[in-house]
CSV table of C-alpha atoms and ligand atoms in Angstrom, one decimal:
chain,number,residue,atom,x,y,z
A,1,MET,CA,-11.4,-5.8,-38.3
A,2,GLU,CA,-9.4,-3.4,-36.1
A,3,ILE,CA,-7.8,-4.8,-33.0
A,4,SER,CA,-8.1,-2.6,-30.0
A,5,ALA,CA,-4.8,-1.7,-28.4
A,6,VAL,CA,-5.3,-3.4,-25.0
A,7,ARG,CA,-2.0,-4.7,-23.7
A,8,TRP,CA,-2.2,-8.3,-22.7
A,9,ARG,CA,-0.8,-9.1,-19.3
A,10,PRO,CA,-1.2,-12.5,-17.7
A,11,MET,CA,-2.9,-11.2,-14.6
A,12,THR,CA,-5.0,-13.4,-12.6
A,13,THR,CA,-3.9,-12.3,-9.1
A,14,ARG,CA,-4.9,-9.0,-7.5
A,15,VAL,CA,-2.6,-7.7,-4.8
A,16,LEU,CA,-3.1,-4.8,-2.4
A,17,SER,CA,-0.8,-3.4,0.2
A,18,GLY,CA,-0.6,0.0,1.9
A,19,ILE,CA,1.8,2.1,3.8
A,20,GLN,CA,1.3,4.9,6.3
A,21,PRO,CA,2.6,8.3,5.4
A,22,SER,CA,4.1,8.9,8.9
A,23,GLY,CA,7.8,9.7,8.5
A,24,ASP,CA,10.0,8.7,5.6
A,25,LEU,CA,10.4,5.1,4.3
A,26,HIS,CA,13.0,3.1,6.2
A,27,LEU,CA,15.0,0.1,5.2
A,28,GLY,CA,12.5,-2.2,6.9
A,29,ASN,CA,9.7,-0.9,4.8
A,30,TYR,CA,11.8,-1.2,1.7
A,31,LEU,CA,13.1,-4.7,2.2
A,32,GLY,CA,10.0,-6.1,3.9
A,33,ALA,CA,7.4,-4.6,1.5
A,34,ILE,CA,8.1,-2.0,-1.2
A,35,ARG,CA,10.8,-4.0,-3.0
A,36,ASN,CA,8.5,-6.9,-3.4
A,37,TRP,CA,5.7,-4.7,-4.5
A,38,ALA,CA,7.9,-3.4,-7.3
A,39,ARG,CA,8.5,-7.0,-8.4
A,40,ILE,CA,4.9,-8.2,-8.1
A,41,GLN,CA,3.5,-5.3,-10.1
A,42,HIS,CA,4.7,-6.9,-13.3
A,43,THR,CA,2.8,-10.2,-12.8
A,44,ALA,CA,-0.3,-9.1,-10.8
A,45,ASP,CA,-2.9,-6.4,-10.8
A,46,ALA,CA,-1.5,-4.3,-7.9
A,47,PHE,CA,-3.0,-1.6,-5.8
A,48,HIS,CA,-1.0,0.5,-3.3
A,49,PRO,CA,-2.8,3.1,-1.1
A,50,VAL,CA,-0.9,5.6,1.0
A,51,VAL,CA,-3.1,5.2,4.0
A,52,ASP,CA,-3.4,8.7,5.4
A,53,LEU,CA,-6.5,7.9,7.4
A,54,HIS,CA,-4.6,5.3,9.3
A,55,ALA,CA,-2.0,8.0,10.2
A,56,VAL,CA,-4.7,10.1,11.9
A,57,THR,CA,-5.3,7.4,14.5
A,58,VAL,CA,-2.5,9.2,16.4
A,59,PRO,CA,-2.4,13.1,16.5
A,60,GLN,CA,-0.8,14.9,13.6
A,61,ALA,CA,0.6,18.4,13.3
A,62,PRO,CA,-2.1,20.5,11.6
A,63,GLY,CA,-1.3,21.0,7.9
A,64,GLU,CA,1.5,18.4,7.6
A,65,LEU,CA,-0.2,15.2,6.6
A,66,GLY,CA,-0.9,16.2,3.0
A,67,LYS,CA,2.8,17.0,2.4
A,68,ALA,CA,3.8,13.7,4.0
A,69,THR,CA,1.3,11.8,1.8
A,70,LEU,CA,2.7,13.4,-1.3
A,71,ARG,CA,6.2,12.6,-0.2
A,72,MET,CA,5.4,9.0,0.6
A,73,SER,CA,3.8,8.6,-2.8
A,74,GLN,CA,7.0,9.9,-4.4
A,75,MET,CA,9.0,7.5,-2.3
A,76,LEU,CA,7.0,4.6,-3.5
A,77,MET,CA,7.5,5.6,-7.1
A,78,ALA,CA,11.3,6.1,-6.4
A,79,GLY,CA,11.3,2.7,-4.8
A,80,GLY,CA,10.2,1.1,-8.0
A,81,LEU,CA,6.4,1.3,-8.2
A,82,ASP,CA,5.5,2.5,-11.7
A,83,PRO,CA,2.1,4.3,-11.7
A,84,GLU,CA,1.6,3.2,-15.3
A,85,VAL,CA,1.9,-0.4,-14.2
A,86,CYS,CA,0.2,-0.5,-10.8
A,87,THR,CA,-2.3,1.7,-9.1
A,88,ILE,CA,-1.0,4.1,-6.5
A,89,PHE,CA,-3.5,6.2,-4.7
A,90,VAL,CA,-4.4,8.1,-1.5
A,91,GLN,CA,-6.7,6.2,0.8
A,92,SER,CA,-8.8,9.3,1.8
A,93,HIS,CA,-9.4,10.1,-1.9
A,94,VAL,CA,-11.5,7.0,-2.1
A,95,ARG,CA,-14.3,7.6,0.4
A,96,GLU,CA,-15.6,4.1,0.1
A,97,HIS,CA,-12.8,3.0,2.5
A,98,THR,CA,-14.4,4.8,5.5
A,99,GLU,CA,-17.9,3.6,4.7
A,100,CYS,CA,-16.8,0.0,4.3
A,101,ALA,CA,-14.7,0.3,7.5
A,102,TRP,CA,-17.8,1.1,9.5
A,103,LEU,CA,-19.6,-2.1,8.2
A,104,LEU,CA,-16.5,-4.1,9.1
A,105,GLU,CA,-16.2,-2.5,12.6
A,106,CYS,CA,-19.6,-3.9,13.2
A,107,THR,CA,-18.4,-7.3,12.0
A,108,VAL,CA,-15.3,-7.6,14.2
A,109,SER,CA,-15.5,-8.1,18.0
A,110,PHE,CA,-14.0,-6.0,20.8
A,111,GLY,CA,-12.1,-9.2,21.9
A,112,GLU,CA,-10.5,-9.7,18.5
A,113,LEU,CA,-9.4,-6.1,18.3
A,114,SER,CA,-8.0,-6.2,21.8
A,115,ARG,CA,-5.7,-9.1,20.8
A,116,MET,CA,-3.9,-7.1,18.1
A,117,THR,CA,-0.3,-6.8,19.1
A,118,GLN,CA,0.2,-3.6,17.0
A,119,PHE,CA,-2.6,-2.0,19.1
A,120,LYS,CA,-0.9,-3.1,22.3
A,121,ASP,CA,2.4,-1.7,21.2
A,122,LYS,CA,1.1,1.6,19.8
A,123,SER,CA,-1.3,2.3,22.7
A,124,ASN,CA,1.6,1.9,25.1
A,125,GLN,CA,3.4,4.7,23.3
A,126,GLN,CA,0.4,7.1,23.4
A,127,GLU,CA,-1.0,9.3,26.2
A,128,PHE,CA,-4.3,9.7,24.3
A,129,ILE,CA,-5.5,6.4,22.9
A,130,SER,CA,-8.1,7.1,20.2
A,131,ALA,CA,-11.0,4.8,19.4
A,132,GLY,CA,-9.6,4.9,15.8
A,133,LEU,CA,-6.3,3.3,17.0
A,134,PHE,CA,-8.4,0.5,18.4
A,135,THR,CA,-10.6,-0.1,15.3
A,136,TYR,CA,-7.6,0.5,12.9
A,137,PRO,CA,-7.7,-3.1,11.7
A,138,ALA,CA,-11.3,-2.8,10.4
A,139,LEU,CA,-10.2,0.1,8.2
A,140,GLN,CA,-7.2,-2.0,7.0
A,141,ALA,CA,-9.6,-4.8,6.3
A,142,ALA,CA,-11.7,-2.4,4.2
A,143,ASP,CA,-8.6,-1.4,2.3
A,144,ILE,CA,-8.1,-5.0,1.3
A,145,LEU,CA,-11.6,-6.4,0.9
A,146,LEU,CA,-12.9,-3.5,-1.3
A,147,TYR,CA,-10.5,-4.7,-4.0
A,148,ASP,CA,-11.2,-8.4,-3.8
A,149,ALA,CA,-7.4,-8.8,-3.2
A,150,ASP,CA,-6.1,-12.3,-3.5
A,151,GLU,CA,-2.8,-11.5,-1.8
A,152,VAL,CA,-1.4,-8.9,0.6
A,153,PRO,CA,2.4,-8.6,0.4
A,154,VAL,CA,3.5,-7.3,3.8
A,155,GLY,CA,6.3,-7.6,6.3
A,156,ASP,CA,6.0,-10.1,9.1
A,157,ASP,CA,4.5,-7.5,11.6
A,158,GLN,CA,1.3,-7.3,9.5
A,159,ARG,CA,0.4,-11.0,9.5
A,160,GLN,CA,-2.0,-10.8,12.4
A,161,HIS,CA,-4.0,-8.0,10.7
A,162,ILE,CA,-4.3,-10.0,7.5
A,163,GLU,CA,-5.5,-13.1,9.5
A,164,LEU,CA,-8.1,-10.9,11.1
A,165,THR,CA,-9.1,-9.5,7.7
A,166,ARG,CA,-9.8,-13.1,6.6
A,167,ASP,CA,-11.9,-13.7,9.7
A,168,ILE,CA,-13.9,-10.5,9.2
A,169,ALA,CA,-14.6,-11.5,5.5
A,170,ASP,CA,-15.7,-15.0,6.5
A,171,ARG,CA,-18.0,-13.7,9.2
A,172,PHE,CA,-19.5,-11.1,6.9
A,173,ASN,CA,-20.1,-13.7,4.2
A,174,SER,CA,-21.7,-16.1,6.6
A,175,ARG,CA,-24.0,-13.4,8.0
A,176,TYR,CA,-25.0,-11.7,4.7
A,177,GLY,CA,-24.0,-14.1,1.9
A,178,PRO,CA,-20.9,-14.2,-0.3
A,179,THR,CA,-19.5,-10.6,-0.5
A,180,PHE,CA,-15.8,-10.4,0.3
A,181,LYS,CA,-12.9,-12.5,-0.8
A,182,PRO,CA,-10.7,-13.6,2.1
A,183,PRO,CA,-7.1,-12.7,1.2
A,184,GLU,CA,-3.7,-14.4,1.9
A,185,ALA,CA,-0.7,-12.6,3.5
A,186,VAL,CA,2.5,-13.0,1.5
A,187,VAL,CA,5.7,-12.4,3.5
A,188,PRO,CA,9.1,-12.3,1.8
A,189,ALA,CA,11.7,-15.0,2.5
A,190,ALA,CA,14.4,-12.4,3.1
A,191,GLY,CA,13.9,-9.0,4.8
A,192,ALA,CA,10.5,-9.7,6.4
A,193,ARG,CA,11.6,-8.4,9.7
A,194,VAL,CA,14.4,-5.8,9.7
A,195,MET,CA,15.4,-4.9,13.3
A,196,ASP,CA,16.5,-1.6,14.8
A,197,LEU,CA,20.3,-1.3,14.6
A,198,GLN,CA,20.6,-0.1,18.2
A,199,HIS,CA,17.9,-2.3,19.6
A,200,PRO,CA,18.1,-5.5,17.5
A,201,THR,CA,15.3,-7.2,19.4
A,202,HIS,CA,12.8,-4.5,18.2
A,203,LYS,CA,11.7,-4.1,14.6
A,204,MET,CA,13.0,-1.1,12.7
A,205,SER,CA,10.1,1.3,13.0
A,206,LYS,CA,9.1,4.9,12.5
A,207,SER,CA,7.5,5.0,15.9
A,208,LEU,CA,10.4,3.6,17.9
A,209,ASP,CA,12.1,7.0,17.8
A,210,SER,CA,15.5,5.6,17.4
A,211,PRO,CA,17.2,7.7,14.7
A,212,ARG,CA,20.6,5.9,15.1
A,213,GLY,CA,18.9,2.6,14.8
A,214,THR,CA,16.8,3.3,11.7
A,215,VAL,CA,18.2,3.7,8.2
A,216,ASP,CA,15.9,6.0,6.2
A,217,LEU,CA,15.8,5.6,2.5
A,218,LEU,CA,16.9,9.2,2.0
A,219,ASP,CA,19.8,9.2,4.5
A,220,ASP,CA,23.0,10.3,2.9
A,221,PRO,CA,25.6,7.6,2.3
A,222,ALA,CA,27.9,8.9,5.1
A,223,ASP,CA,25.1,8.6,7.6
A,224,ILE,CA,24.2,5.1,6.4
A,225,VAL,CA,27.8,3.9,6.9
A,226,ARG,CA,28.0,5.6,10.3
A,227,LYS,CA,24.8,4.0,11.5
A,228,ILE,CA,25.6,0.5,10.3
A,229,LYS,CA,29.2,0.6,11.7
A,230,ALA,CA,27.7,1.6,15.1
A,231,ALA,CA,25.2,-1.2,15.0
A,232,VAL,CA,24.9,-3.0,18.3
A,233,THR,CA,26.4,-6.6,18.1
A,234,ASP,CA,27.6,-8.7,21.1
A,235,SER,CA,30.8,-9.4,23.0
A,236,GLU,CA,31.7,-12.5,21.0
A,237,SER,CA,33.4,-12.3,17.6
A,238,GLU,CA,31.8,-15.2,15.7
A,239,VAL,CA,29.8,-14.3,12.6
A,240,ARG,CA,26.8,-16.7,12.7
A,241,TYR,CA,23.1,-16.4,12.0
A,242,ASP,CA,21.3,-17.1,15.2
A,243,ILE,CA,18.4,-14.6,16.0
A,244,LYS,CA,18.0,-15.6,19.6
A,245,ALA,CA,21.6,-15.8,20.7
A,246,LYS,CA,23.0,-13.1,18.3
A,247,PRO,CA,20.2,-10.7,17.3
A,248,GLY,CA,22.5,-7.8,16.3
A,249,VAL,CA,24.8,-9.9,14.0
A,250,SER,CA,21.8,-11.8,12.6
A,251,ASN,CA,20.1,-8.5,11.7
A,252,LEU,CA,23.2,-7.4,9.8
A,253,LEU,CA,23.3,-10.7,8.0
A,254,SER,CA,19.6,-10.5,7.1
A,255,ILE,CA,20.2,-7.0,5.7
A,256,LEU,CA,23.3,-8.0,3.8
A,257,GLY,CA,21.5,-11.1,2.5
A,258,ALA,CA,18.4,-9.2,1.5
A,259,ALA,CA,20.5,-6.4,-0.2
A,260,THR,CA,22.6,-8.9,-2.2
A,261,GLY,CA,20.0,-11.6,-3.0
A,262,ARG,CA,21.2,-14.3,-0.5
A,263,THR,CA,19.9,-16.0,2.6
A,264,PRO,CA,21.4,-14.7,5.9
A,265,GLU,CA,23.3,-18.0,6.3
A,266,GLU,CA,24.9,-17.6,2.8
A,267,ALA,CA,25.7,-14.0,3.6
A,268,ALA,CA,27.6,-15.2,6.8
A,269,GLU,CA,30.1,-17.3,4.8
A,270,GLY,CA,33.6,-16.0,4.7
A,271,TYR,CA,33.3,-13.6,7.7
A,272,SER,CA,35.2,-14.2,10.9
A,273,MET,CA,35.0,-10.6,12.4
A,274,TYR,CA,32.3,-8.0,12.8
A,275,GLY,CA,34.3,-5.1,11.2
A,276,PRO,CA,34.3,-6.4,7.6
A,277,LEU,CA,30.7,-7.6,8.0
A,278,LYS,CA,29.6,-4.1,9.0
A,279,ALA,CA,31.6,-2.5,6.2
A,280,ASP,CA,30.2,-4.8,3.5
A,281,THR,CA,26.7,-4.4,4.8
A,282,ALA,CA,27.0,-0.6,4.8
A,283,ASP,CA,28.4,-0.7,1.2
A,284,ALA,CA,25.6,-3.0,0.0
A,285,VAL,CA,22.9,-0.7,1.5
A,286,VAL,CA,24.4,2.4,0.1
A,287,GLU,CA,24.5,0.9,-3.4
A,288,LEU,CA,21.0,-0.5,-3.0
A,289,LEU,CA,19.6,3.0,-2.1
A,290,ARG,CA,21.7,5.1,-4.5
A,291,PRO,CA,19.3,4.9,-7.5
A,292,ILE,CA,16.2,5.3,-5.3
A,293,GLN,CA,17.6,8.5,-3.9
A,294,ALA,CA,18.4,9.9,-7.3
A,295,ARG,CA,14.9,9.1,-8.6
A,296,PHE,CA,13.3,10.6,-5.6
A,297,ALA,CA,15.1,13.9,-6.2
A,298,GLU,CA,13.6,14.0,-9.7
A,299,LEU,CA,10.1,13.3,-8.5
A,300,GLU,CA,10.3,15.7,-5.6
A,301,ALA,CA,11.0,18.5,-8.1
A,302,ASP,CA,7.6,18.0,-9.8
A,303,PRO,CA,4.8,17.7,-7.2
A,304,ALA,CA,2.1,18.6,-9.7
A,305,GLU,CA,2.9,15.5,-11.8
A,306,THR,CA,2.7,13.3,-8.7
A,307,SER,CA,-0.7,14.8,-7.8
A,308,ARG,CA,-1.9,14.1,-11.4
A,309,LEU,CA,-0.8,10.5,-11.1
A,310,LEU,CA,-2.5,10.1,-7.7
A,311,LYS,CA,-5.8,11.4,-9.2
A,312,ILE,CA,-5.6,8.8,-12.0
A,313,GLY,CA,-4.9,6.2,-9.3
A,314,ALA,CA,-7.8,7.2,-7.1
A,315,ASP,CA,-10.2,7.2,-10.1
A,316,LYS,CA,-9.2,3.6,-11.0
A,317,ALA,CA,-9.4,2.5,-7.4
A,318,ARG,CA,-12.8,4.1,-6.8
A,319,ALA,CA,-14.3,2.3,-9.8
A,320,ILE,CA,-13.6,-1.0,-8.2
A,321,ALA,CA,-14.2,0.0,-4.6
A,322,ALA,CA,-17.6,1.4,-5.4
A,323,VAL,CA,-18.8,-1.9,-6.9
A,324,THR,CA,-17.7,-3.9,-3.9
A,325,LEU,CA,-19.2,-1.5,-1.4
A,326,GLU,CA,-22.5,-1.6,-3.3
A,327,ARG,CA,-22.5,-5.4,-3.1
A,328,ALA,CA,-22.0,-5.2,0.7
A,329,ARG,CA,-24.8,-2.6,1.1
A,330,THR,CA,-27.1,-4.7,-0.9
A,331,ASN,CA,-26.3,-7.9,0.9
A,332,ILE,CA,-26.8,-6.4,4.3
A,333,GLY,CA,-30.1,-5.0,2.9
A,334,LEU,CA,-29.6,-1.3,3.4
A,335,LEU,CA,-32.3,0.8,1.8
A,336,THR,CA,-31.3,2.1,-1.6
A,337,PRO,CA,-31.5,5.9,-1.6
B,1,TYM,P1,3.4,0.3,7.9
B,1,TYM,O1,3.2,1.7,7.3
B,1,TYM,O2,3.9,0.3,9.3
B,1,TYM,O3,4.5,-0.4,7.0
B,1,TYM,C1,4.5,-0.6,5.6
B,1,TYM,C2,5.0,-2.0,5.2
B,1,TYM,O4,6.4,-2.1,5.7
B,1,TYM,C3,6.5,-3.3,6.4
B,1,TYM,N1,7.5,-3.1,7.5
B,1,TYM,C4,8.6,-3.9,7.7
B,1,TYM,N2,9.0,-5.0,7.1
B,1,TYM,C5,10.2,-5.5,7.6
B,1,TYM,N3,10.9,-5.0,8.6
B,1,TYM,C6,10.4,-4.0,9.3
B,1,TYM,N4,11.1,-3.5,10.3
B,1,TYM,C7,9.2,-3.3,8.8
B,1,TYM,N5,8.5,-2.2,9.3
B,1,TYM,C8,7.5,-2.1,8.4
B,1,TYM,C9,5.1,-3.6,7.0
B,1,TYM,O5,5.0,-5.0,7.3
B,1,TYM,C10,4.2,-3.1,5.9
B,1,TYM,O6,4.1,-4.2,4.9
B,1,TYM,N6,-1.2,-1.3,8.9
B,1,TYM,C11,-0.2,-1.2,7.8
B,1,TYM,C12,-0.6,-0.3,6.7
B,1,TYM,C13,-1.8,-0.8,6.0
B,1,TYM,C14,-2.0,-1.9,5.1
B,1,TYM,C15,-3.3,-1.8,4.6
B,1,TYM,C16,-1.1,-2.9,4.8
B,1,TYM,C17,-3.0,-0.1,6.0
B,1,TYM,N7,-3.9,-0.7,5.1
B,1,TYM,C18,-3.8,-2.8,3.8
B,1,TYM,C19,-1.6,-3.9,3.9
B,1,TYM,C20,-2.9,-3.9,3.4
B,1,TYM,C21,1.1,-0.5,8.5
B,1,TYM,O7,1.0,0.1,9.5
B,1,TYM,O8,2.2,-0.6,7.7
């Protein structure tokens, strides 16, 4: 008897986590999310959408989003996601996401959405607050629930959205019968909350508009060193991990620890001045990003190959999403066409 060549992998857990294609990847995205995705893909069945529809909750320059989506996909691959091991796809290529999002918008309350801190932060930065920015978490819930994901590996800032996703799944299930699997957020021990280097009480973020406070994955080494050496600290000189009293120094220790596989407290050992701490943190980050930058340059040179891989990813994703959406439609009792 011929044995078919299916590779056996001990995969019982499905994970899903997405990223917006607005701007380039920064060190917070990498340490808080992508680096863990790259590890998890080897032991779990992993799905990673580039969530372009989430990006249109705020106005986009016409014609630019597609390029940014391709670029973000290449950055994920450069950051260690292997399209032959996990599934990388573009959210808008799998139309089930928007249909499911509508069903979930009708399952979440106005009050619940109003309590989302990301909405409060983002709406404060916008002149025009779209309805989509408000209902954003329902689309995020659809991203997750369509795949029956067990775990959602994210940075600390996404915990609230994942909690809401659980509540939405539970409510839908109690109204219409078992349909969606409530997922768990998985937040890394180190790097879950990388702060802005100039404003260390704010998380490093694409939307903070703080170029000197944000290390982009594609920054050249000299810029990385300059930004880290200019990081805001405090007027003392003691190197100690204490987020409340010493947010700037603690952020450097978190980054150094995450980049070198240690806790921030361990990373603090042996330093008595800020200068050497900054120099070593800068070196560690440059070394961490060097291979990613080299790989990105290769991928960037062949956009057609990235598009081909994204199509394969979308086909795989759609096959699963379509089944879950059909289950939801049936359980609600929508008339079959
Ligand atoms: P986004 O695009 O803002 O960020 C992508 C991932 O990076 C993490 N992250 C950080 N981690 C540590 N420190 C930081 N300073 C930092 N900044 C960002 C985020 O926690 C996230 O894991 N709503 C999501 C995108 C999304 C999604 C999903 C996530 C859409 N659908 C489904 C999970 C599952 C967002 O805006 O992430």
